[in-house]
Amino acid sequence: MKLYLKDGTVVEGESFGSDRSVTGEVVFNTGMVGYPESLTDPSYAGQILVLTYPLVGNYGVPSFAKATEGKPDTPPFESRKIQIAGLVVSEYSENYSHSTAKKSLAAWLKESGVPAMTGVDTRALTKRLREHGVILGRIEHVRSRRSNIGFADPNKENLVARVSPKKKRVYKGGRVRIVAVDCGMKENIVRSLVARGATVIRVPWNHDFTKEPYDGLLLSNGPGDPTMCGATIENIRRAMEKGKPILGVCLGNQLLALAAGAKTYKLKYGHRSQNQPCIDVRTGRCYITSQNHGFAVDAKTLSAGWEEWFVNANDGSNEGLRHKTKPWTSVQFHPEASPGPTDTAWIFDEFIASLKK
Amino acid sequence: MGKLKKVLLLGSGGLKIGQAGEFDYSGSQAIKALKEEGIHVVLINPNIATVQTDERLADTVYFLPLTEQFATQVIKKERPNGILLGFGGQTALNLGLALEKSGTLKKYNVRVLGTPVSAIRDTEDRELFVRRLREIGVKVARSHAARTTHEALKSAAEIGYPVMVRAGFALGGEGSGIVRDAKELAEKLTEVFRSLSAGAGLPQVLIEEYLGGWKEVEYEVVRDRADNCITVCNMENLDPMGIHTGESMVVAPSQTLSNEEYHSLREIAIRVIRHLGVVGECNIQYGLHPKTGDYRVIEVNARLSRSSALASKATGYPLAFVAAKLALGHTLPELKNSVTRTTSAYFEPALDYLVLKVPRWDLTKFAHAAPRIGTEMKSVGEVMAIGRSFEEVLQKALRMLAVGAGGFTPLDSKRLTGQAAHYLDQIRHPTTNRIFAIAEALRKGVSVQKISSLSHIDPWFVEKMKNIMEFEKLARRSDLLGRSDLLWKAKRLGFSDAQIATLKRTTPEKIRALRRKHEVLPVVKQIDTLAGEFPAQTNYLYLTYHGDSHDVEPGKKSAVVLGSGPYAIGSSVEFDWSGVQALKTLAAKKFQTIMINYNPETVSTDYDMSDRLYFDELSLERVLDIVEFEKPRGVFVSTGGQLPNNLAIPLHKNGIRIFGTRAEDIDRAENRHAFSALLDSLRVDQPAWAELRTLSSAVKTAEDIGYPVLVRPSYVLSGAAMSVAADRGSLIAYLKRAAAVSPDHPVVISKFIENAREIEIDGVARNGRLVVYAITEHVENAGTHSGDATVVLPPQRTYLETMRRAKEITKKIIRELRITGPFNIQFIAKDNRLQVIECNLRASRSFPFVSKVTGYNFIDIATRAALGEDVSGNYRTVELDFVAVKSPQFSYGRIKGADPTSRVEMASTGEVACFGDSYSEALLKSMLAAGFRLPKKNILVSIGKDESKLKLLPSLELLRDMRFKLYATENTADFLQARGIPCEKVYKINTAKKLDVTSLLANGKLDLIINIPTHPHQGESTEGFKIRRKAIDLNIPLITNRQLAEAFVTALAEQKGNGLKAKAWSEYRT
């Protein structure tokens, strides 16, 4: 099978997933573990994912069991299906071994209809993406007829609308009520909040939650260009009038910034890894964070009431915001980890604590 | 906190099992980190072969024993403001703790930098450790500390057998082991307590829950004073708990851990390290249950370790350098990532490759040594392979061991017969050959599941191993040579050209040609710590077949230096030193330097040592791959010991330029027949020898030459031992057992000359003319391997006439072989007759010693000579105002069952050297530096032959005069009493008579044992062996060589009351 990039590059490999051909935005992730988590992360919707760690599939895939009503699904799945458009690796490990494994990664990809290719010089491909920025691409299966499906830019469509649930769901927890706007929310955000004793009201991206009774508002992660989420931004603006605590995560950081009148832009090749160092501007302390985003907040456009909370130690880009007086904060990284380091889980602790006040 | 002006750095001393070259790496990095801040660095380290003791690295170097006495003297004299304890292994840590405990550090206002002493104690004292971890709810193996045998037995009964016994403050798991019942425990404890009370640590053991079969996982953690904390690398041991991590094959990053497991252990690591308050670098080890995911923290090493050296080389993250900066008070975010130079040191490397570490053992060098591996470390070195598939790194690593394996393949049965016979037994009860036994099992069709359940190696790894064996089968029956897709597959599975050639019954040259035709070629990839996410100007490279484009362009005006490969007995840090010196000279001469090496314990593989580092195999195939890509001006093969030296001729035949002496001339020196003829033509004397292919001809020749004879296999592979045969019987026994003489495996028999002395000349020549040389003499007579000898410079007892003649012979040989570069010639001297026994056209083991003692860097001179520079000059190397003595460092404590006598086969794992104003001062210091302790009162003497007794009589009289209390075994006691030397008679082991040897040894009062074997060259499982072995197991100083005993006693008498001086290296030279 072949991967065609819009710049004319053609990469050959062997198929180990579904026989389908797909188009998408080609991005890379440098994490060394956590493929079940990454593949089911809705933020990857529309993307062909290149994993830089060469051996993938080693520990297989556990079976997915739907949780009972009112409970979040169990790890390691971040949603109920594979979200990526396609997968590219250096060496797919046909044999797998783990006490929790129920099937191989290949079997899972096939039953999910997701194409995957192995035998690729993923380092060379990553360097190309780094130098040119993310590129549109398409995976073509040799057996499928030359479809000439072209290159479709997923960021031109409203990916959030695609991955966001259609209905409201409630996870029963404690007294504290949090409305979580699901723009493609990772399951572990729900798990993190419920584990800290919150009741979570999970609502679709365009749901008018301002009528819900809640103590705090969580803006989730999600795929694509944040400016596509006009409805969410409008709702956030209205929620701000209430003055209740808000925590944004990833796309949530961008949506909060947009609601506050700042601007976002597309990064050349995004941050997708589990080792992004972020500095807490208030303390100088640095944290290793898990990230997956292609857009970022332009901190220069922040209005007077706002300040940067975190910045990226590598490239200085914005990694979080806080309002100077109001209880509104957001982070560009993933405090819920999964996959990745758990160093910033305290952000949920602080958020919940602020709701109990 | 005042500003630091002067810092004392403690080194780790001679290389021994459990503490090897990795501390040269960490110490050198620390020195660079300190000097960058303008701090004056004082270093104590008697390991003269290290890079860290080089000129222009530390400001003041003391070649002194790492003992409280000498360290206190140095502190008193130098008055440092700070001290670093974490860069010299367990030796430095223990010494630091002792200095703190005695109040020395406080008295002289020396601040411990980095991890505070209290935190070190928390990690070292098992009871404290367990308590501290429980404070934060972290699980540790159920355990009890015990100070007496009674306590220990009680704890063990509570926990339930089998239990794990660990000694506190032990390096490399010394004294630890699995104990199955109360009787076994009681026996073990006697030994452990005795040896602990003689050492620096508290006499304390830990009785611990046994976690055999659990996965073993490690994390390297870095923390700064501001509480920023990261894990730089995680590593998974293929071998489960129950096999020491130093004995395990280790892969980084982990391969079979899920995100949940990886990150929960990471989170615990950070929590623990924060709680303990480590500042700098440390290592945390876990047991992880393969089914339940339950974990136990096993231990924390609050210092740089072998694992951290490995992690540093595995990731490219300069752990030791960063740790030193953090100890000075810097924080992680303010330090730069020295690899990318653009990002900060506060990050966790992302790998887009994997590495595999495999230990290198040399147990076959020791008679009687048990080949089993377990909770105690026995390996002497390690290799690390980098690649992009497990099969690729496995096959690379096994070749890198240089033990004769072409990859993942069964060893030939002859070599296995020396070990526990059946391959399944070796898998169940692991031996040093377990991995090869697995290859054999897979080839014979044993299932992955069975192998995994016998070995507790995760099936994932075994499946990968099976892939290799399956391909072998496929390759045999398919048209491998006609199909480039299959060739690609073979190379991606790590097969070498030689392996493929064997499978297809052709030659490696033909496979290479075929690959080039089909363009099946490896690519050069960079290690950049960020998996390609950011551009990096890194020079850290490896080759792989899993790729289609190079990361770098070939360099310009480059020169390649071949490294030394794994540390092993006979090839150690001295060759790393030599390689580093060559790199430095080449860099000064404006060459772009390229180092090829794969030993993670080395300085030569540091990121700042060469312009390009190829961390890859030193095989002909791989060196050709690199050379064909880089097109250097030439290759240096003469600084890395025998491994690269063996490549001289094949490289030359492939049209590669070798710097220095011509390949044909190297061949003439290496080829035994050619060299012998050359000596004859020069009328230079040599011991009579012959190469023989049958048993009968061997016996006949030995009788012609006259016993005793030296006998060895003609082609010395690792493990094929040399031996001395005293008579017909022992010769035949040897030929049958060890060498298996046959037309394909000839043996060499040569005259063994008794009571002869050995001298060596190390030097540099240019165009066949001698440039600089140093003559050294051995204290021990011929019969002790030159690597195990005590070496003196300048010679003290060699006649001027002998030296003059040795130099004449040397000049003749140099001229004949047209030597340009380093060389070493060994002579036997008896009754004014000189015979040449060995000649190497490469740097020898003693190059760092002679360079540092004479003050002339022999490698620098040799490298410049090889580049064509005129290096002639007036080098003064004979008349020195001081004496230097180099002593071997043995690791017999680790090699259970081995007989600790010196013989023709090398057994030492390292060396140390000290200077003195007199021979006796230098000798005593040097012996102390190698772990010897001076006797206070009680000495046991047991001397074999009458000849030895008579020769040692003056020494024994000296001991009497010095008022030592002498004990002697039966015959020796009779001999002494007959000559008026008072002594107490000691009866044989297991006799009813009082006093018997066993009780004398056990009562713990002996300060020294002098035991001279009757037949030093034959293994004897007699009384003498038992005494020697007990001496080692109970950590009592032991001398087994007559000449060394004489020299030691004389030195002791001369130095009595003189106080050994703590003078810096520079003070001797001015």
Tab-separated table of N, CA, C and O in Angstrom, chain A residues 53-118:
chain	number	residue	atom	x	y	z
A	53	TYR	N	7.714	5.989	17.378
A	53	TYR	CA	8.304	4.820	18.034
A	53	TYR	C	8.133	3.639	17.091
A	53	TYR	O	7.026	3.379	16.613
A	54	PRO	N	9.213	2.928	16.782
A	54	PRO	CA	9.150	1.980	15.659
A	54	PRO	C	8.319	0.728	15.882
A	54	PRO	O	7.802	0.167	14.919
A	55	LEU	N	8.198	0.253	17.128
A	55	LEU	CA	7.494	-1.009	17.345
A	55	LEU	C	6.114	-0.725	17.914
A	55	LEU	O	5.992	-0.163	18.999
A	56	VAL	N	5.088	-1.122	17.194
A	56	VAL	CA	3.724	-0.810	17.608
A	56	VAL	C	2.882	-2.085	17.588
A	56	VAL	O	3.001	-2.894	16.664
A	57	GLY	N	2.063	-2.237	18.605
A	57	GLY	CA	1.193	-3.409	18.686
A	57	GLY	C	1.670	-4.422	19.704
A	57	GLY	O	1.033	-5.457	19.888
A	58	ASN	N	2.785	-4.121	20.382
A	58	ASN	CA	3.439	-5.086	21.270
A	58	ASN	C	2.523	-5.699	22.309
A	58	ASN	O	2.641	-6.873	22.625
A	59	TYR	N	1.661	-4.884	22.899
A	59	TYR	CA	0.872	-5.424	24.005
A	59	TYR	C	-0.602	-5.600	23.629
A	59	TYR	O	-1.474	-5.690	24.496
A	60	GLY	N	-0.840	-5.674	22.326
A	60	GLY	CA	-2.183	-6.002	21.854
A	60	GLY	C	-3.223	-4.963	22.240
A	60	GLY	O	-2.894	-3.815	22.513
A	61	VAL	N	-4.470	-5.382	22.270
A	61	VAL	CA	-5.575	-4.483	22.611
A	61	VAL	C	-6.512	-5.219	23.554
A	61	VAL	O	-6.906	-6.354	23.271
A	62	PRO	N	-6.898	-4.586	24.665
A	62	PRO	CA	-7.849	-5.232	25.572
A	62	PRO	C	-9.235	-5.221	24.945
A	62	PRO	O	-9.485	-4.492	23.979
A	63	SER	N	-10.135	-5.987	25.499
A	63	SER	CA	-11.490	-5.948	24.958
A	63	SER	C	-12.201	-4.722	25.523
A	63	SER	O	-11.935	-4.285	26.640
A	64	PHE	N	-13.114	-4.180	24.709
A	64	PHE	CA	-13.826	-2.994	25.131
A	64	PHE	C	-15.168	-3.404	25.714
A	64	PHE	O	-15.937	-4.128	25.096
A	65	ALA	N	-15.399	-2.944	26.934
A	65	ALA	CA	-16.693	-3.260	27.558
A	65	ALA	C	-17.397	-1.954	27.869
A	65	ALA	O	-16.850	-1.092	28.551
A	66	LYS	N	-18.597	-1.808	27.333
A	66	LYS	CA	-19.375	-0.596	27.616
A	66	LYS	C	-19.676	-0.530	29.106
A	66	LYS	O	-20.038	-1.533	29.707
A	67	ALA	N	-19.537	0.645	29.642
A	67	ALA	CA	-19.787	0.797	31.066
A	67	ALA	C	-21.290	0.845	31.323
A	67	ALA	O	-22.076	1.106	30.421
A	68	THR	N	-21.638	0.619	32.539
A	68	THR	CA	-23.048	0.732	32.903
A	68	THR	C	-23.467	2.199	32.856
A	68	THR	O	-22.628	3.094	32.926
A	69	GLU	N	-24.731	2.403	32.722
A	69	GLU	CA	-25.276	3.753	32.628
A	69	GLU	C	-24.785	4.600	33.805
A	69	GLU	O	-24.754	4.154	34.946
A	70	GLY	N	-24.384	5.805	33.491
A	70	GLY	CA	-23.957	6.711	34.557
A	70	GLY	C	-22.510	6.571	34.962
A	70	GLY	O	-22.019	7.263	35.835
A	71	LYS	N	-21.782	5.671	34.304
A	71	LYS	CA	-20.359	5.497	34.599
A	71	LYS	C	-19.543	5.713	33.324
A	71	LYS	O	-20.000	5.330	32.245
A	72	PRO	N	-18.370	6.281	33.441
A	72	PRO	CA	-17.530	6.391	32.236
A	72	PRO	C	-16.998	5.024	31.811
A	72	PRO	O	-16.909	4.112	32.630
A	73	ASP	N	-16.670	4.894	30.538
A	73	ASP	CA	-16.087	3.646	30.038
A	73	ASP	C	-14.719	3.431	30.672
A	73	ASP	O	-14.028	4.368	31.054
A	74	THR	N	-14.310	2.153	30.696
A	74	THR	CA	-13.040	1.846	31.360
A	74	THR	C	-11.851	2.074	30.429
A	74	THR	O	-11.993	2.007	29.205
A	75	PRO	N	-10.684	2.353	31.011
A	75	PRO	CA	-9.475	2.514	30.212
A	75	PRO	C	-9.160	1.208	29.499
A	75	PRO	O	-9.634	0.156	29.937
A	76	PRO	N	-8.284	1.220	28.486
A	76	PRO	CA	-7.494	2.359	28.012
A	76	PRO	C	-8.170	3.121	26.862
A	76	PRO	O	-7.490	3.884	26.187
A	77	PHE	N	-9.473	2.910	26.654
A	77	PHE	CA	-10.100	3.539	25.491
A	77	PHE	C	-10.570	4.946	25.826
A	77	PHE	O	-11.167	5.165	26.870
A	78	GLU	N	-10.299	5.869	24.924
A	78	GLU	CA	-10.670	7.258	25.155
A	78	GLU	C	-11.988	7.612	24.477
A	78	GLU	O	-12.508	8.708	24.646
A	79	SER	N	-12.493	6.712	23.644
A	79	SER	CA	-13.829	6.845	23.077
A	79	SER	C	-14.204	5.453	22.599
A	79	SER	O	-13.411	4.517	22.745
A	80	ARG	N	-15.399	5.337	22.005
A	80	ARG	CA	-15.851	3.981	21.705
A	80	ARG	C	-15.386	3.454	20.355
A	80	ARG	O	-15.786	2.377	19.934
A	81	LYS	N	-14.580	4.211	19.652
A	81	LYS	CA	-14.069	3.684	18.380
A	81	LYS	C	-12.699	4.281	18.041
A	81	LYS	O	-12.247	5.223	18.695
A	82	ILE	N	-12.083	3.718	17.043
A	82	ILE	CA	-10.829	4.288	16.570
A	82	ILE	C	-11.169	5.578	15.834
A	82	ILE	O	-12.040	5.590	14.962
A	83	GLN	N	-10.504	6.657	16.184
A	83	GLN	CA	-10.833	7.965	15.632
A	83	GLN	C	-9.922	8.379	14.480
A	83	GLN	O	-10.301	9.197	13.649
A	84	ILE	N	-8.718	7.854	14.485
A	84	ILE	CA	-7.795	8.267	13.419
A	84	ILE	C	-8.302	7.781	12.066
A	84	ILE	O	-9.038	6.792	11.989
A	85	ALA	N	-7.853	8.483	11.018
A	85	ALA	CA	-8.239	8.070	9.665
A	85	ALA	C	-7.377	6.903	9.203
A	85	ALA	O	-7.843	5.994	8.517
A	86	GLY	N	-6.113	6.935	9.583
A	86	GLY	CA	-5.199	5.875	9.178
A	86	GLY	C	-3.964	5.889	10.063
A	86	GLY	O	-3.718	6.867	10.781
A	87	LEU	N	-3.209	4.792	10.009
A	87	LEU	CA	-2.046	4.641	10.892
A	87	LEU	C	-0.818	4.255	10.066
A	87	LEU	O	-0.918	3.418	9.172
A	88	VAL	N	0.328	4.869	10.409
A	88	VAL	CA	1.576	4.558	9.713
A	88	VAL	C	2.654	4.255	10.752
A	88	VAL	O	2.897	5.069	11.652
A	89	VAL	N	3.272	3.080	10.659
A	89	VAL	CA	4.309	2.702	11.626
A	89	VAL	C	5.526	2.121	10.901
A	89	VAL	O	5.454	1.774	9.718
A	90	SER	N	6.607	2.018	11.664
A	90	SER	CA	7.821	1.413	11.110
A	90	SER	C	7.718	-0.108	11.151
A	90	SER	O	7.964	-0.785	10.170
A	91	GLU	N	7.372	-0.635	12.330
A	91	GLU	CA	7.231	-2.086	12.393
A	91	GLU	C	6.051	-2.484	13.263
A	91	GLU	O	6.085	-2.328	14.490
A	92	TYR	N	5.031	-2.999	12.618
A	92	TYR	CA	3.901	-3.533	13.364
A	92	TYR	C	4.326	-4.872	13.948
A	92	TYR	O	4.874	-5.715	13.255
A	93	SER	N	4.096	-5.045	15.240
A	93	SER	CA	4.478	-6.285	15.899
A	93	SER	C	3.330	-7.277	15.827
A	93	SER	O	2.326	-7.124	16.510
A	94	GLU	N	3.495	-8.284	14.961
A	94	GLU	CA	2.405	-9.239	14.761
A	94	GLU	C	2.093	-10.000	16.030
A	94	GLU	O	0.943	-10.266	16.342
A	95	ASN	N	3.128	-10.381	16.743
A	95	ASN	CA	2.857	-11.051	18.005
A	95	ASN	C	2.703	-9.993	19.091
A	95	ASN	O	3.317	-8.935	19.041
A	96	TYR	N	1.837	-10.260	20.016
A	96	TYR	CA	1.605	-9.325	21.102
A	96	TYR	C	1.514	-10.108	22.391
A	96	TYR	O	1.248	-11.313	22.379
A	97	SER	N	1.751	-9.437	23.489
A	97	SER	CA	1.739	-10.130	24.763
A	97	SER	C	1.377	-9.173	25.881
A	97	SER	O	2.063	-8.185	26.111
A	98	HIS	N	0.274	-9.463	26.518
A	98	HIS	CA	-0.079	-8.737	27.731
A	98	HIS	C	-1.232	-9.475	28.398
A	98	HIS	O	-2.075	-10.057	27.706
A	99	SER	N	-1.267	-9.418	29.720
A	99	SER	CA	-2.326	-10.153	30.422
A	99	SER	C	-3.713	-9.603	30.073
A	99	SER	O	-4.689	-10.329	30.133
A	100	THR	N	-3.773	-8.309	29.682
A	100	THR	CA	-5.091	-7.732	29.392
A	100	THR	C	-5.459	-7.830	27.904
A	100	THR	O	-6.580	-7.498	27.533
A	101	ALA	N	-4.511	-8.268	27.077
A	101	ALA	CA	-4.746	-8.239	25.632
A	101	ALA	C	-5.785	-9.280	25.227
A	101	ALA	O	-5.764	-10.420	25.692
A	102	LYS	N	-6.719	-8.844	24.376
A	102	LYS	CA	-7.727	-9.777	23.885
A	102	LYS	C	-7.618	-9.976	22.378
A	102	LYS	O	-8.096	-10.956	21.838
A	103	LYS	N	-7.043	-9.001	21.686
A	103	LYS	CA	-6.863	-9.165	20.244
A	103	LYS	C	-5.654	-8.355	19.792
A	103	LYS	O	-5.104	-7.552	20.560
A	104	SER	N	-5.285	-8.578	18.555
A	104	SER	CA	-4.142	-7.844	18.037
A	104	SER	C	-4.590	-6.472	17.557
A	104	SER	O	-5.774	-6.245	17.274
A	105	LEU	N	-3.631	-5.567	17.457
A	105	LEU	CA	-3.922	-4.234	16.935
A	105	LEU	C	-4.457	-4.347	15.511
A	105	LEU	O	-5.407	-3.645	15.126
A	106	ALA	N	-3.875	-5.264	14.718
A	106	ALA	CA	-4.313	-5.422	13.328
A	106	ALA	C	-5.782	-5.827	13.264
A	106	ALA	O	-6.559	-5.275	12.478
A	107	ALA	N	-6.157	-6.771	14.114
A	107	ALA	CA	-7.546	-7.235	14.106
A	107	ALA	C	-8.491	-6.081	14.459
A	107	ALA	O	-9.557	-5.914	13.850
A	108	TRP	N	-8.084	-5.283	15.411
A	108	TRP	CA	-8.914	-4.151	15.852
A	108	TRP	C	-9.067	-3.129	14.715
A	108	TRP	O	-10.151	-2.623	14.443
A	109	LEU	N	-7.936	-2.831	14.046
A	109	LEU	CA	-7.977	-1.875	12.940
A	109	LEU	C	-8.876	-2.391	11.824
A	109	LEU	O	-9.672	-1.649	11.252
A	110	LYS	N	-8.743	-3.671	11.539
A	110	LYS	CA	-9.537	-4.257	10.449
A	110	LYS	C	-11.028	-4.182	10.775
A	110	LYS	O	-11.832	-3.749	9.956
A	111	GLU	N	-11.380	-4.593	11.984
A	111	GLU	CA	-12.811	-4.583	12.312
A	111	GLU	C	-13.345	-3.158	12.429
A	111	GLU	O	-14.535	-2.930	12.328
A	112	SER	N	-12.420	-2.195	12.621
A	112	SER	CA	-12.855	-0.796	12.700
A	112	SER	C	-12.820	-0.119	11.337
A	112	SER	O	-13.151	1.062	11.231
A	113	GLY	N	-12.342	-0.835	10.329
A	113	GLY	CA	-12.287	-0.268	8.983
A	113	GLY	C	-11.248	0.817	8.831
A	113	GLY	O	-11.396	1.746	8.038
A	114	VAL	N	-10.173	0.721	9.608
A	114	VAL	CA	-9.135	1.750	9.546
A	114	VAL	C	-7.890	1.170	8.876
A	114	VAL	O	-7.367	0.144	9.314
A	115	PRO	N	-7.425	1.808	7.799
A	115	PRO	CA	-6.223	1.295	7.141
A	115	PRO	C	-4.965	1.618	7.933
A	115	PRO	O	-4.921	2.620	8.662
A	116	ALA	N	-3.960	0.763	7.796
A	116	ALA	CA	-2.701	0.971	8.516
A	116	ALA	C	-1.575	0.410	7.672
A	116	ALA	O	-1.767	-0.578	6.964
A	117	MET	N	-0.426	1.065	7.722
A	117	MET	CA	0.709	0.531	6.979
A	117	MET	C	1.964	0.435	7.830
A	117	MET	O	2.209	1.238	8.717
A	118	THR	N	2.748	-0.599	7.552
A	118	THR	CA	3.985	-0.846	8.294
A	118	THR	C	5.137	-0.951	7.306
A	118	THR	O	4.926	-1.073	6.105
